[in-house]
Amino acid sequence: MGLERAFADEPAFVPYLAAGDPNYEASLEYVEALARGGADAIELGLPFSEPIAEGKTIQNAIVRSLEAGMTPDRFFEFVEDLDVDVPLVCMTYYNLIYQYGGGEGPRPFVEKAAAVGIEGLVVPDLPGEEAGPLRTACDEFGLDLVFIVAPTTKGDRLERMLEQVSGYVYVQARLGVTGAREDVDDATEESLARLSDWDVPKAVGFGIKTGDHAERIVSAGADGVIVGSALVDIVAEGHENGDSTDTVADRLETKARELKDGALRGASERPQPERT
Amino acid sequence: MSTDDAHDPKFGEYGGQYVPEALMPAIEELTDAYQRYVLENEDGFMDEFRERLADFGGRPTPLQYADQLSARYDTDVYLKREDLLHGGAHKLNNALGQVLLAKYMGKERIIAETGAGQHGTATAMAAAHLDMPCEIYMGETDIARQRPNVFRMKINGSEVVPVTVGRGTLKEAISETMREWATTVENTHYVIGSIVGPHPFPKMVRDFQAVISEEAREQAIEKTGGLPDTVLACAGGGSNTMGTFAHFIEDTGVDLYAVEAGGSSLQVDEEEGVAPNSATLSTGDEGVLHGARTKLLQDSDGQIMESHSVSSGLDYAGVGPELAHLVDEDRVTPVNVDDDAALEAFHRLSQDEGIIPALETAHAFGYLEEHHDEVGDSVVINVSGRGDKDLEIAIEETSKRDLDIAPDMSIFDSVGRSPTSQSSGDEPRDSVGGGGL
Ligand SMILES: Cc1ncc(COP(=O)(O)O)c(C=O)c1O
């Protein structure tokens, strides 16, 4: 399957934006700007009304996107309208996947996602215990199903999860919800150490804000960094100040480059390659 | 009791554990504690729980024959008086059970959500009683409409954290408490307030609340020599409901009615994403919210709708998965009562029986008024809570309507102050006639 290729040659920078924030047209430009800035894969949020894993920044992005009319069908159009050539991952909550196509289970959603070119799914409210039907549908249509490893995921749970995972594992850098932070949590390094024996790309997310954070996380053994709130903050600020779409897109591209460069620096500092 | 398996996270198709991975280890730990302490009485947990429910909570609560209502409806009406439980609602059964369990588990801190503030109040009391620090998350709309309970929580020493997202009611409060739990899960227990959320909460909360029907069933047999024809309880998330039904489930001759909030209308506004009711069991369809697969008020895309009820405690777009299952199995009949009928029932119970019910509870009595000829010869109604917390809102809502039964509140006019301005705080204090006291 496909998503692993985003991590093949060098550490990956994987940005997240809520699709349609603050509106459809601007959001297309923003995602394309991230690709220009060096994104290796992009997580696109399909907004759900009860985002229980999200902090304030992304909650607000979700509200803006929903108010501007985003729906699952609009989301699929959005993906088709995007002009980027990196893999796209859809991040959403299970009820939207489950209801698509009339509440018959996850298959119609996955079929449609595959048809428009989505290559993987991240579903924060779907632990391994409940993932069976979605896993089956993803296998049928060739999508990766990315699981989140939390700082609390240890022992047997970790083993079971890593047997189910495909594409990459999303290593949650700290407990809590999404949101840009000023520091890197020690839990990140502990989680990476627990995962070091597993031959699957490890992308760290939750709280990463700067190129220096990205550098530190990659030097600690991550294969990639996932950055959401720090980018959504740029979108939100531009929206509040009434800045032009081009201006905001430029800022996003610059920020993307900072994060990607940080990740590259981190790789050069690593004592030895952590994967064979 | 229900015959389900304590380890099975599902009720038929419903239930499950749809939560972020970060919470799963804590949920596994809780499932283990539920098994050992609650189901197997390890270390005498259940004995201590029962003792505290009696001494601190005031159990058993009476099953009272209601003279006036029985005459009015020409059927024997029995009231299960959970309003007499400490705190003024059934909520303490669960809150005390969970706070005690958290202690047995070695947790250091309690968090909880609240809608009407009754669960928050009960949790704050239990936390003070058992010496645990406690934070309660409450939507800002509910903070405004349930002020007495906010005072009570604070006076008991809990923090009350306002939730400002969305409409600021129970749905948002649960989401925000889950986020908080995901941050502090290592030392904190989340005392969920109804039979909702991921497994094992729906089963565990039901087991703590099942004392209601355990007592009511015995009391009914003792008083009448048999079982009632019908049992009625209001349903928000459904904890008083399942607590009142649990020991009657296998008595298939007893009809069980879950009375939901019909709000102002059963019509849904898809465009705005608003359902002006909380009649989840009657009108919702299957989906996943707050950790469980259950019936929900949602639009065709699966976005959760904003619900409405005059009673904060019923104002929720989801419902416990066990109730959803029992409705599909035709064991429980979902019905609903609108805001107007609930308010009328609020006044009727107050005037006829001398019991001021919570607005949530009033829905069950609204149903009895409308359908008393369908409940057979005897009916048990759960008086899930008392109405002290609702006085301001009940008077305000009554003043907007033309209810024959409404008491005359013009006494306030003669002292230069309308009864409802008290809550809005828009009149300067010294306009109160008579001053000082
Ligand atoms: C008095 C009373 N009854 C009923 C309810 C509804 O909750 P549940 O459906 O879980 O019993 C509440 C909730 O706050 C309540 O305060």
XYZ file of C-alpha atoms and ligand atoms in Angstrom:
729
model
C 0.000 0.000 0.000
C 0.849 3.580 -0.511
C 1.413 5.912 2.387
C 4.729 4.439 3.402
C 6.285 5.973 0.329
C 5.916 9.445 1.847
C 8.528 8.398 4.414
C 10.831 6.515 2.059
C 13.801 8.796 1.414
C 13.845 11.406 4.123
C 11.827 12.440 7.179
C 8.342 13.385 6.178
C 6.494 16.577 6.915
C 2.763 15.842 7.143
C 0.585 18.927 7.630
C -3.077 18.919 8.663
C -5.751 21.431 7.704
C -9.496 21.255 8.138
C -10.822 21.118 4.586
C -13.002 24.105 3.812
C -11.587 26.378 6.523
C -12.479 29.220 6.347
C -14.131 28.507 2.985
C -13.823 26.095 0.103
C -11.815 28.227 -2.347
C -9.306 29.603 0.131
C -8.827 26.190 1.656
C -7.868 24.703 -1.728
C -5.160 27.369 -2.044
C -3.921 26.716 1.459
C -3.536 23.001 0.953
C -1.699 23.591 -2.312
C 0.609 26.065 -0.553
C 1.538 23.375 1.963
C 2.430 21.032 -0.865
C 4.676 23.724 -2.382
C 6.262 24.229 1.029
C 7.457 20.641 1.095
C 4.636 18.480 2.464
C 5.241 14.781 1.837
C 1.648 13.778 2.589
C -1.333 15.860 3.733
C -3.975 15.083 6.325
C -7.281 16.694 5.398
C -9.801 17.062 8.159
C -13.415 16.299 7.312
C -15.182 18.316 10.005
C -17.437 16.580 12.528
C -19.664 18.458 14.950
C -18.312 16.676 18.081
C -14.530 16.550 17.671
C -13.597 15.047 21.044
C -9.877 14.721 20.304
C -9.491 18.323 19.194
C -8.321 21.355 21.125
C -9.742 24.855 20.704
C -7.754 25.758 17.562
C -9.055 22.877 15.472
C -12.517 22.999 17.065
C -12.795 26.542 15.777
C -11.530 25.544 12.337
C -14.210 22.871 12.236
C -16.886 25.400 13.129
C -15.698 27.764 10.360
C -15.641 24.979 7.812
C -19.078 23.638 8.746
C -20.540 27.127 8.697
C -19.108 27.614 5.218
C -21.054 24.541 4.103
C -18.622 21.632 4.284
C -20.225 18.187 4.070
C -18.821 14.749 3.262
C -19.839 15.109 -0.390
C -18.311 18.583 -0.620
C -15.185 17.121 0.956
C -14.880 14.526 -1.769
C -15.288 17.255 -4.394
C -12.630 19.220 -2.579
C -10.206 16.328 -2.863
C -10.949 16.029 -6.567
C -10.424 19.763 -7.081
C -7.064 19.774 -5.307
C -4.005 20.034 -7.486
C -1.294 18.348 -5.442
C 0.758 15.238 -6.080
C 1.419 13.973 -2.573
C -0.653 11.306 -0.824
C -3.808 12.534 0.919
C -5.116 11.166 4.185
C -8.610 11.882 5.476
C -8.893 12.579 9.194
C -12.422 12.393 10.534
C -14.656 10.865 13.184
C -16.404 7.567 12.879
C -20.008 8.734 12.740
C -19.451 10.524 9.425
C -17.819 7.425 7.950
C -20.557 5.243 9.339
C -23.475 7.363 8.090
C -22.187 7.925 4.555
C -24.327 6.017 2.133
C -27.211 5.700 4.562
C -25.877 4.128 7.748
C -24.969 0.771 6.208
C -21.496 0.772 7.732
C -18.160 2.163 6.570
C -17.902 0.592 3.122
C -19.602 3.292 1.004
C -17.424 6.008 2.526
C -14.219 4.086 1.910
C -15.256 3.247 -1.631
C -15.909 6.910 -2.371
C -12.708 8.048 -0.650
C -10.687 5.620 -2.739
C -12.428 6.775 -5.913
C -11.454 10.421 -5.356
C -7.865 9.550 -4.502
C -7.684 9.428 -0.715
C -4.991 6.950 0.299
C -5.521 6.585 4.003
C -7.749 7.324 6.979
C -7.106 8.512 10.531
C -10.104 8.174 12.848
C -9.349 9.485 16.337
C -12.435 8.022 18.014
C -11.899 4.525 16.628
C -9.556 2.402 18.736
C -8.459 -1.034 17.529
C -11.379 -2.652 19.379
C -13.953 -1.100 17.045
C -11.918 -0.896 13.850
C -12.770 -4.278 12.330
C -15.407 -3.215 9.789
C -13.401 -0.167 8.691
C -10.218 -2.237 8.392
C -12.064 -4.691 6.132
C -13.379 -1.908 3.912
C -9.938 -0.265 3.734
C -8.379 -3.558 2.701
C -10.987 -4.011 0.005
C -10.309 -0.609 -1.530
C -6.578 -0.419 -0.880
C -6.581 2.333 1.726
C -4.211 2.532 4.666
C -5.719 2.751 8.137
C -3.489 4.785 10.407
C -3.693 4.145 14.154
C -2.775 6.526 16.915
C -0.316 5.345 19.552
C -0.862 7.342 22.738
C 1.606 7.878 25.577
C -0.619 5.484 27.527
C -0.459 2.743 24.869
C 1.873 0.060 26.166
C 2.443 -3.670 26.366
C -0.155 -5.902 24.731
C -2.207 -3.012 23.420
C 0.792 -1.695 21.539
C 1.578 -5.078 20.051
C -1.993 -5.653 18.909
C -2.157 -2.212 17.377
C 1.063 -2.516 15.481
C -0.160 -5.732 13.967
C -3.197 -3.892 12.567
C -1.525 -0.718 11.399
C -0.688 0.204 7.832
C 0.829 3.282 6.206
C 2.303 4.841 9.305
C 1.670 5.020 13.018
C 0.562 8.326 14.393
C 2.567 8.770 17.566
C 0.669 11.079 19.881
C 3.339 13.283 21.407
C 1.539 14.053 24.632
C -1.664 13.285 26.481
C -4.610 15.506 25.785
C -5.998 17.123 22.694
C -4.515 18.778 19.625
C -3.056 22.263 19.935
C 0.273 23.987 19.281
C 2.640 24.034 22.257
C 5.796 25.819 23.241
C 7.813 22.733 24.106
C 8.344 19.094 23.230
C 6.987 16.639 25.798
C 9.300 13.949 27.175
C 6.494 11.475 26.512
C 7.404 11.776 22.830
C 10.849 10.321 23.278
C 9.533 7.583 25.538
C 6.911 6.616 22.961
C 9.477 6.560 20.167
C 11.716 4.362 22.275
C 8.853 1.892 22.824
C 8.281 1.764 19.077
C 11.889 1.538 17.986
C 11.736 -2.167 17.145
C 8.799 -1.805 14.805
C 9.414 -1.487 11.124
C 6.636 0.926 10.302
C 7.080 4.672 9.748
C 6.491 6.671 12.914
C 4.994 10.116 12.487
C 4.755 12.254 15.603
C 1.938 14.726 16.086
C 0.117 16.793 18.788
C 1.649 20.092 19.778
C 4.459 20.540 17.244
C 4.811 24.201 16.381
C 8.283 25.091 15.130
C 11.111 23.866 12.938
C 13.129 23.312 16.100
C 10.434 21.024 17.522
C 10.458 19.076 14.272
C 14.233 18.824 14.394
C 14.256 17.515 17.933
C 11.534 14.951 17.265
C 13.160 13.598 14.130
C 16.549 13.431 15.800
C 14.881 11.351 18.530
C 13.942 8.759 15.944
C 10.705 9.865 14.290
C 10.256 9.259 10.577
C 8.023 12.245 10.211
C 6.185 15.061 11.937
C 2.456 15.861 11.753
C 1.598 19.514 12.277
C -1.964 20.790 12.527
C -2.813 23.513 15.021
C 0.271 25.645 14.265
C -0.911 25.843 10.638
C -4.579 26.269 11.506
C -3.526 29.195 13.721
C -2.167 30.903 10.606
C -5.447 30.333 8.779
C -7.443 31.614 11.763
C -5.337 34.715 12.175
C -5.537 35.554 8.488
C -9.274 35.082 8.600
C -9.716 37.327 11.625
C -7.515 40.057 10.168
C -9.149 39.880 6.762
C -5.825 39.099 5.040
C -5.920 38.064 1.395
C -5.903 34.390 0.486
C -2.531 34.836 -1.248
C -0.956 36.385 1.826
C -2.155 33.573 4.058
C -1.084 30.968 1.505
C 2.422 32.505 1.439
C 2.640 32.345 5.213
C 1.585 28.727 5.186
C 4.169 27.901 2.550
C 6.889 29.601 4.612
C 5.816 27.801 7.770
C 5.735 24.501 5.901
C 9.293 25.054 4.718
C 10.447 25.849 8.256
C 8.945 22.609 9.530
C 10.280 20.507 6.672
C 13.771 22.006 7.073
C 13.642 21.300 10.783
C 12.790 17.682 10.078
C 15.680 17.426 7.612
C 18.108 18.874 10.158
C 16.853 16.365 12.686
C 17.623 13.495 10.324
C 21.184 14.654 9.807
C 21.726 14.666 13.578
C 20.597 11.118 14.090
C 23.431 8.859 15.258
C 22.344 6.035 12.955
C 19.385 5.147 10.824
C 16.699 3.750 13.067
C 15.183 1.528 10.428
C 16.750 -1.139 8.306
C -31.804 -7.722 36.294
C -30.804 -7.738 32.665
C -29.135 -10.931 31.679
C -26.277 -9.426 29.715
C -22.651 -10.362 30.251
C -20.618 -7.810 32.194
C -17.686 -8.215 29.829
C -19.643 -7.788 26.656
C -19.237 -4.146 25.605
C -22.378 -4.298 23.449
C -26.136 -4.337 23.843
C -27.062 -6.035 20.596
C -25.660 -3.666 17.978
C -25.346 -0.781 20.392
C -22.669 0.282 22.841
C -18.978 -0.335 22.304
C -15.928 1.801 22.952
C -15.541 4.569 20.391
C -12.988 6.725 22.175
C -9.513 8.042 21.511
C -6.769 5.492 22.022
C -5.297 7.585 24.859
C -8.349 6.717 26.980
C -8.429 3.001 26.221
C -5.932 1.901 28.878
C -7.946 3.787 31.521
C -11.129 2.211 30.223
C -9.557 -1.235 30.450
C -8.497 -0.440 34.007
C -12.031 0.719 34.813
C -13.568 -2.401 33.278
C -11.347 -4.503 35.485
C -12.272 -2.456 38.583
C -15.979 -2.694 37.703
C -15.671 -6.455 37.473
C -13.796 -6.875 40.715
C -15.325 -4.279 43.011
C -18.864 -3.864 41.708
C -19.684 -7.306 40.378
C -17.582 -9.411 42.734
C -17.695 -7.157 45.801
C -13.917 -7.362 46.205
C -12.669 -5.770 49.424
C -16.326 -5.324 50.412
C -16.779 -2.473 47.949
C -20.492 -3.033 47.443
C -21.079 -3.348 51.182
C -19.420 -0.018 51.789
C -21.345 1.501 48.878
C -24.687 0.277 50.247
C -23.844 1.477 53.715
C -22.911 4.943 52.517
C -26.008 5.100 50.312
C -28.065 4.418 53.421
C -26.271 6.652 55.910
C -25.167 9.513 53.702
C -27.779 9.175 50.967
C -30.852 8.270 53.000
C -31.821 5.043 51.231
C -34.167 3.310 50.917
C -36.444 5.926 49.411
C -40.174 5.360 49.893
C -42.670 4.045 47.397
C -45.575 6.337 48.111
C -49.216 5.925 47.178
C -50.404 9.136 45.499
C -53.949 9.756 46.708
C -54.978 12.654 44.503
C -53.449 11.364 41.283
C -54.871 7.889 41.879
C -58.327 9.410 42.229
C -57.845 11.702 39.259
C -56.781 8.896 36.929
C -58.794 6.094 38.500
C -55.719 3.902 38.730
C -53.300 3.199 41.564
C -50.401 5.588 41.214
C -47.252 4.895 43.215
C -44.386 7.347 43.418
C -40.817 6.127 43.790
C -39.420 9.036 45.748
C -35.875 9.487 44.415
C -36.415 13.192 44.992
C -35.908 12.373 48.663
C -32.429 11.004 48.092
C -29.695 13.306 49.393
C -29.059 15.977 46.779
C -32.631 15.832 45.565
C -32.310 13.408 42.656
C -31.419 9.842 41.749
C -28.031 11.084 40.595
C -26.319 10.384 43.922
C -26.693 6.606 43.464
C -24.282 6.749 40.566
C -22.071 9.599 41.712
C -21.400 8.036 45.104
C -20.725 4.663 43.486
C -18.238 6.069 41.013
C -16.407 8.381 43.398
C -16.030 5.499 45.820
C -14.818 3.271 42.998
C -12.281 5.924 42.012
C -10.975 5.817 45.574
C -10.684 2.045 45.494
C -8.803 2.403 42.198
C -6.348 4.829 43.743
C -7.356 7.794 41.568
C -6.585 11.224 42.979
C -9.056 13.469 41.262
C -12.627 13.502 39.935
C -14.033 15.229 36.876
C -17.631 15.174 35.719
C -19.949 16.842 33.232
C -23.343 18.111 34.165
C -26.464 19.273 32.331
C -29.138 20.221 34.837
C -26.464 20.397 37.482
C -28.015 17.514 39.407
C -25.264 15.089 38.492
C -22.684 17.793 39.148
C -24.243 18.501 42.510
C -24.355 14.825 43.428
C -20.747 14.364 42.338
C -19.634 17.431 44.268
C -21.361 16.071 47.377
C -19.891 12.615 46.963
C -16.438 14.090 46.346
C -16.665 16.230 49.483
C -17.969 13.264 51.453
C -15.113 11.050 50.283
C -12.479 13.784 50.295
C -11.634 13.897 46.599
C -10.824 17.060 44.601
C -13.473 17.585 41.932
C -14.007 19.666 38.791
C -17.370 19.887 37.046
C -17.773 20.884 33.385
C -21.025 22.649 32.615
C -22.290 24.381 29.478
C -22.763 28.109 29.830
C -26.439 27.938 28.821
C -27.019 25.463 31.620
C -25.014 27.532 34.105
C -27.453 30.358 33.413
C -30.591 28.253 33.719
C -29.600 26.103 36.707
C -27.976 28.640 39.007
C -28.961 27.071 42.326
C -27.030 23.953 41.418
C -23.970 25.983 40.458
C -24.040 27.474 43.937
C -24.401 24.058 45.499
C -21.428 22.611 43.616
C -19.249 25.532 44.597
C -20.382 25.459 48.200
C -19.455 21.766 48.322
C -15.963 22.734 47.259
C -15.929 21.740 43.584
C -14.630 23.814 40.712
C -17.235 24.586 38.052
C -15.687 25.003 34.602
C -17.895 26.760 32.015
C -18.020 25.157 28.574
C -18.448 27.818 25.928
C -18.463 25.848 22.679
C -21.619 25.156 20.691
C -24.926 25.751 22.442
C -23.345 25.272 25.832
C -25.485 22.376 27.017
C -24.952 18.756 28.016
C -23.558 17.518 24.682
C -20.758 20.067 24.728
C -20.119 19.465 28.416
C -19.599 15.738 27.790
C -17.273 16.408 24.838
C -15.223 18.832 26.896
C -14.989 16.491 29.886
C -13.769 13.721 27.571
C -11.063 16.083 26.314
C -10.083 16.915 29.854
C -10.004 13.221 30.708
C -7.748 12.517 27.731
C -5.314 15.024 29.224
C -5.345 13.889 32.863
C -6.338 10.268 32.524
C -3.429 8.893 34.500
C -4.622 10.146 37.901
C -8.220 11.181 37.200
C -11.536 9.336 37.053
C -14.330 10.670 34.871
C -17.647 10.239 36.708
C -20.018 10.137 33.754
C -23.552 11.126 34.717
C -25.786 8.759 32.837
C -25.850 5.367 31.132
C -23.957 6.833 28.190
C -20.335 6.810 27.047
C -18.028 3.897 26.279
C -18.287 0.484 27.919
C -18.206 -0.133 30.896
C -19.966 3.123 31.816
C -23.474 2.235 30.580
C -23.484 -1.047 32.498
C -21.763 0.282 35.580
C -24.008 3.331 35.901
C -27.047 1.117 35.416
C -25.850 -1.196 38.161
C -25.405 1.714 40.565
C -28.875 3.042 39.678
C -30.553 -0.360 39.725
C -31.107 0.054 43.466
C -34.156 2.127 42.467
C -35.992 -0.807 40.916
C -34.578 -3.326 43.343
C -36.344 -1.401 46.109
C -39.402 -0.408 44.074
C -40.117 -3.968 43.007
C -39.959 -5.261 46.563
C -41.951 -2.318 47.890
C -44.643 -2.814 45.256
C -45.000 -6.466 46.151
C -45.105 -5.622 49.827
C -47.722 -2.885 49.409
C -49.933 -4.380 46.747
C -49.141 -8.064 46.776
C -48.021 -7.942 43.168
C -46.247 -6.115 40.401
C -47.466 -2.895 38.786
C -48.940 -3.006 35.291
C -46.785 -0.121 34.155
C -43.558 1.608 35.120
C -42.846 5.147 33.909
C -39.627 7.145 34.011
C -38.349 10.165 32.166
C -35.334 9.657 29.901
C -32.488 11.991 29.066
C -29.348 9.874 28.895
C -31.496 7.313 30.651
C -29.903 6.569 34.028
C -32.995 7.025 36.176
C -34.858 5.188 33.443
C -32.666 2.093 33.435
C -32.359 2.254 37.200
C -36.147 2.180 37.452
C -36.543 -0.549 34.812
C -33.605 -2.883 35.537
C -35.304 -5.258 37.975
C -38.563 -5.257 35.985
C -36.981 -6.205 32.651
C -37.693 -9.871 33.104
C -41.220 -9.255 34.393
C -42.634 -9.211 30.909
C -46.130 -8.448 32.178
C -44.908 -5.021 33.317
C -44.983 -2.361 30.598
C -42.014 0.000 30.629
C -42.310 3.508 29.203
C -39.355 5.849 28.708
C -40.679 9.394 28.540
C -38.480 11.719 26.505
C -38.624 15.445 26.004
C -40.787 16.388 23.032
C -39.504 19.960 23.388
C -41.429 22.500 21.363
C -41.883 20.252 18.338
C -40.815 16.917 16.871
C -40.080 18.610 13.536
C -36.405 18.801 12.650
C -34.699 21.701 10.894
C -32.038 19.910 8.780
C -30.773 23.166 7.326
C -29.961 24.653 10.730
C -29.048 21.318 12.304
C -31.591 21.809 15.053
C -34.029 19.316 16.548
C -36.299 21.336 18.869
C -36.689 18.295 21.129
C -34.646 15.536 22.731
C -36.804 12.615 21.644
C -33.832 10.465 20.684
C -35.443 7.072 21.224
C -38.592 7.966 19.290
C -37.109 9.925 16.401
C -33.345 9.351 16.351
C -31.376 6.878 14.324
C -28.293 4.807 14.832
C -24.882 6.408 15.013
C -21.799 6.912 17.154
C -21.474 9.644 19.766
C -19.451 10.079 22.953
C -17.978 6.627 22.885
C -21.026 4.527 22.062
C -23.094 3.388 19.169
C -26.649 4.340 20.004
C -29.652 6.262 18.739
C -28.904 9.909 17.968
C -30.433 13.106 16.732
C -28.309 13.715 13.652
C -28.627 15.061 10.130
C -28.328 12.878 7.049
C -24.542 13.414 6.931
C -24.106 12.266 10.516
C -23.521 15.692 12.089
C -25.036 15.791 15.566
C -28.042 18.079 15.936
C -28.612 20.644 18.619
C -31.389 19.335 20.837
C -33.823 21.275 22.973
C -35.881 20.818 26.089
C -37.182 23.116 28.764
C -35.408 20.747 31.162
C -31.619 20.827 30.928
C -31.300 17.270 32.160
C -33.204 15.829 29.193
C -31.595 18.154 26.646
C -29.248 15.704 24.923
C -28.943 14.399 21.342
C -27.955 10.897 22.424
C -29.288 8.245 24.787
C -27.919 5.224 26.599
C -27.173 2.280 24.266
C -29.003 -0.182 26.505
C -32.239 1.771 26.190
C -31.804 1.980 22.415
C -31.453 -1.787 22.392
C -34.445 -2.407 24.651
C -36.547 -0.176 22.407
C -35.523 -2.174 19.332
C -36.374 -5.356 21.222
C -39.829 -3.914 22.011
C -39.205 -4.281 25.727
C -39.270 -0.540 26.391
C -41.747 1.804 24.717
C -40.412 5.278 23.930
C -42.917 8.111 24.247
C -42.534 11.846 24.572
C -44.106 14.851 26.190
C -43.643 18.437 25.068
C -42.495 21.466 27.070
C -46.040 22.723 27.656
C -47.372 19.442 29.003
C -44.305 19.019 31.217
C -44.804 22.470 32.744
C -48.436 21.744 33.356
C -47.528 18.471 35.040
C -44.946 20.322 37.134
C -47.712 22.483 38.574
C -50.174 19.621 38.932
C -47.880 17.418 40.995
C -46.956 20.414 43.128
C -50.575 21.363 43.774
C -52.167 17.929 43.997
C -49.511 15.968 45.851
C -47.359 18.591 47.523
C -44.306 17.453 45.590
C -42.463 19.959 43.408
C -40.788 17.765 40.778
C -37.759 18.504 38.662
C -38.783 19.575 35.151
C -37.172 16.369 33.887
C -39.395 14.304 36.176
C -42.449 16.346 35.222
C -42.286 14.791 31.740
C -43.175 11.389 33.181
C -46.239 12.913 34.866
C -47.176 14.721 31.658
C -47.339 11.336 30.014
C -49.570 9.953 32.734
C -51.964 12.873 32.311
C -52.232 12.269 28.565
C -52.341 8.470 28.628
C -53.690 7.450 32.022
C -56.253 5.171 30.441
C -53.461 3.057 28.902
C -51.447 2.260 32.004
C -53.604 -0.454 33.514
C -54.657 -0.701 37.156
C -51.423 0.311 38.799
C -48.453 2.359 37.791
C -45.110 3.130 39.395
C -43.591 6.479 38.404
C -40.071 7.425 39.269
C -39.896 10.883 40.826
C -36.304 11.231 39.640
C -35.718 14.582 41.304
C -37.174 17.515 43.126
C -37.789 20.857 41.482
C -36.069 23.365 43.732
C -33.357 23.888 41.126
C -36.033 24.672 38.529
C -38.137 27.257 40.318
C -36.784 30.269 38.427
C -37.033 28.662 35.017
C -40.429 27.108 35.736
C -41.890 30.449 36.752
C -40.316 32.205 33.789
C -41.523 29.576 31.312
C -44.965 29.537 32.885
C -45.243 33.299 32.538
C -44.702 32.929 28.764
C -47.672 30.591 28.463
C -51.335 30.604 29.162
C -51.664 27.672 31.545
C -54.911 27.369 33.502
C -53.139 25.573 36.267
C -50.422 28.189 36.752
C -50.321 29.809 40.197
C -50.945 33.520 40.425
C -47.600 35.243 40.896
C -48.962 38.789 40.955
C -47.895 39.094 44.587
C -44.537 40.260 43.257
C -46.189 43.158 41.425
C -47.380 44.596 44.715
C -43.812 44.601 46.022
C -42.573 46.269 42.845
C -40.778 43.381 41.281
C -41.659 40.698 38.750
C -40.854 37.129 39.751
C -38.630 36.506 36.745
C -36.460 39.616 36.965
C -34.767 38.000 39.920
C -32.924 35.615 37.664
C -31.961 38.061 34.952
C -30.433 40.453 37.394
C -31.507 43.404 35.273
C -33.133 45.289 38.097
C -31.098 47.157 40.633
C -31.169 45.545 44.033
C -32.774 48.492 45.828
C -35.890 48.408 43.670
C -36.984 45.474 45.830
C -39.739 46.806 48.002
C -39.161 46.486 51.707
C -35.359 46.443 51.341
C -32.745 44.881 53.549
C -33.623 41.284 54.317
C -34.088 14.979 38.186
C -33.542 14.427 36.929
N -34.212 13.482 36.272
C -33.755 12.962 35.130
C -32.587 13.388 34.557
C -32.175 12.796 33.261
O -31.049 11.989 33.334
P -31.209 10.438 33.139
O -31.959 10.235 31.901
O -29.795 9.948 33.044
O -31.882 9.889 34.311
C -31.835 14.380 35.200
C -30.568 14.847 34.643
O -29.958 15.777 35.037
C -32.332 14.904 36.419
O -31.659 15.872 37.068
